[in-house]
């Protein structure tokens, strides 16, 4: 699974809805435990931001719209 899909899955598991912020520190450790390294996670976050699904605000992630699995990159 690509990191962007793993991020979406984790946010869905955490029941994060649009217009919600979450600390990147809350998603980093679980994704690292799944085997994703920092570069993969950052690339996934940047991909989701380019897709206008999330916005990165300092050390927080802001969900812009309903999360659903994307095709990945």
PDB file of C-alpha atoms in Angstrom:
ATOM      1  CA  UNK A   1       0.000   0.000   0.000  1.00  0.00           C
ATOM      2  CA  UNK A   2       1.311   3.444  -0.835  1.00  0.00           C
ATOM      3  CA  UNK A   3       1.899   5.893   2.007  1.00  0.00           C
ATOM      4  CA  UNK A   4      -0.922   8.194   0.883  1.00  0.00           C
ATOM      5  CA  UNK A   5      -3.379   5.309   1.080  1.00  0.00           C
ATOM      6  CA  UNK A   6      -1.993   4.341   4.484  1.00  0.00           C
ATOM      7  CA  UNK A   7      -2.465   7.931   5.691  1.00  0.00           C
ATOM      8  CA  UNK A   8      -6.072   7.964   4.474  1.00  0.00           C
ATOM      9  CA  UNK A   9      -6.747   4.595   6.107  1.00  0.00           C
ATOM     10  CA  UNK A  10      -5.290   5.781   9.401  1.00  0.00           C
ATOM     11  CA  UNK A  11      -7.304   9.000   9.339  1.00  0.00           C
ATOM     12  CA  UNK A  12     -10.448   6.973   8.601  1.00  0.00           C
ATOM     13  CA  UNK A  13      -9.661   4.638  11.515  1.00  0.00           C
ATOM     14  CA  UNK A  14      -9.278   7.696  13.750  1.00  0.00           C
ATOM     15  CA  UNK A  15     -12.644   8.950  12.408  1.00  0.00           C
ATOM     16  CA  UNK A  16     -11.158  12.289  11.285  1.00  0.00           C
ATOM     17  CA  UNK A  17     -13.743  14.336   9.414  1.00  0.00           C
ATOM     18  CA  UNK A  18     -13.467  17.346   7.081  1.00  0.00           C
ATOM     19  CA  UNK A  19     -12.563  20.641   8.768  1.00  0.00           C
ATOM     20  CA  UNK A  20     -10.689  18.729  11.467  1.00  0.00           C
ATOM     21  CA  UNK A  21      -7.052  19.195  12.451  1.00  0.00           C
ATOM     22  CA  UNK A  22      -4.784  16.455  13.744  1.00  0.00           C
ATOM     23  CA  UNK A  23      -1.199  16.643  14.901  1.00  0.00           C
ATOM     24  CA  UNK A  24       1.339  15.015  12.606  1.00  0.00           C
ATOM     25  CA  UNK A  25       2.745  13.434  15.765  1.00  0.00           C
ATOM     26  CA  UNK A  26      -0.472  11.401  16.000  1.00  0.00           C
ATOM     27  CA  UNK A  27      -0.053   9.872  12.556  1.00  0.00           C
ATOM     28  CA  UNK A  28       3.727   9.533  12.268  1.00  0.00           C
ATOM     29  CA  UNK A  29       4.340   6.789  14.862  1.00  0.00           C
ATOM     30  CA  UNK A  30       1.523   4.481  13.689  1.00  0.00           C
ATOM     31  CA  UNK A  31       2.696   4.791  10.069  1.00  0.00           C
ATOM     32  CA  UNK A  32       6.308   4.172  11.101  1.00  0.00           C
ATOM     33  CA  UNK A  33       5.192   1.017  12.938  1.00  0.00           C
ATOM     34  CA  UNK A  34       3.548  -0.088   9.678  1.00  0.00           C
ATOM     35  CA  UNK A  35       6.943   0.163   7.977  1.00  0.00           C
ATOM     36  CA  UNK A  36       6.772   3.579   6.309  1.00  0.00           C
ATOM     37  CA  UNK A  37       9.820   5.803   6.654  1.00  0.00           C
ATOM     38  CA  UNK A  38       9.792   9.569   7.060  1.00  0.00           C
ATOM     39  CA  UNK A  39      10.360  10.223   3.346  1.00  0.00           C
ATOM     40  CA  UNK A  40       7.463   7.989   2.306  1.00  0.00           C
ATOM     41  CA  UNK A  41       5.145   9.634   4.834  1.00  0.00           C
ATOM     42  CA  UNK A  42       6.127  13.141   3.707  1.00  0.00           C
ATOM     43  CA  UNK A  43       5.683  12.212   0.060  1.00  0.00           C
ATOM     44  CA  UNK A  44       2.242  10.811   0.880  1.00  0.00           C
ATOM     45  CA  UNK A  45       1.279  13.968   2.755  1.00  0.00           C
ATOM     46  CA  UNK A  46       2.481  16.209  -0.071  1.00  0.00           C
ATOM     47  CA  UNK A  47       0.573  14.067  -2.598  1.00  0.00           C
ATOM     48  CA  UNK A  48      -2.647  14.379  -0.572  1.00  0.00           C
ATOM     49  CA  UNK A  49      -2.104  18.124  -0.278  1.00  0.00           C
ATOM     50  CA  UNK A  50      -1.690  18.436  -4.056  1.00  0.00           C
ATOM     51  CA  UNK A  51      -4.953  16.501  -4.418  1.00  0.00           C
ATOM     52  CA  UNK A  52      -6.606  19.103  -2.141  1.00  0.00           C
ATOM     53  CA  UNK A  53      -7.623  16.426   0.363  1.00  0.00           C
ATOM     54  CA  UNK A  54      -5.568  17.888   3.193  1.00  0.00           C
ATOM     55  CA  UNK A  55      -3.682  21.049   4.042  1.00  0.00           C
ATOM     56  CA  UNK A  56      -0.454  20.994   6.013  1.00  0.00           C
ATOM     57  CA  UNK A  57      -0.308  23.708   8.642  1.00  0.00           C
ATOM     58  CA  UNK A  58       2.943  23.611  10.573  1.00  0.00           C
ATOM     59  CA  UNK A  59       2.927  20.356  12.497  1.00  0.00           C
ATOM     60  CA  UNK A  60      -0.793  19.826  11.915  1.00  0.00           C
ATOM     61  CA  UNK A  61      -2.785  18.246   9.147  1.00  0.00           C
ATOM     62  CA  UNK A  62      -6.144  19.837   8.264  1.00  0.00           C
ATOM     63  CA  UNK A  63      -8.641  17.622   6.444  1.00  0.00           C
ATOM     64  CA  UNK A  64     -10.310  19.549   3.638  1.00  0.00           C
ATOM     65  CA  UNK A  65     -12.824  17.020   2.330  1.00  0.00           C
ATOM     66  CA  UNK A  66     -14.246  13.580   2.935  1.00  0.00           C
ATOM     67  CA  UNK A  67     -11.471  11.019   2.904  1.00  0.00           C
ATOM     68  CA  UNK A  68     -11.710   8.090   0.581  1.00  0.00           C
ATOM     69  CA  UNK A  69      -9.125   5.911  -1.038  1.00  0.00           C
ATOM     70  CA  UNK A  70      -7.400   7.487  -4.000  1.00  0.00           C
ATOM     71  CA  UNK A  71      -5.599   5.700  -6.793  1.00  0.00           C
ATOM     72  CA  UNK A  72      -2.259   6.633  -5.243  1.00  0.00           C
ATOM     73  CA  UNK A  73       0.849   7.780  -7.041  1.00  0.00           C
TER      74      UNK A  73
END
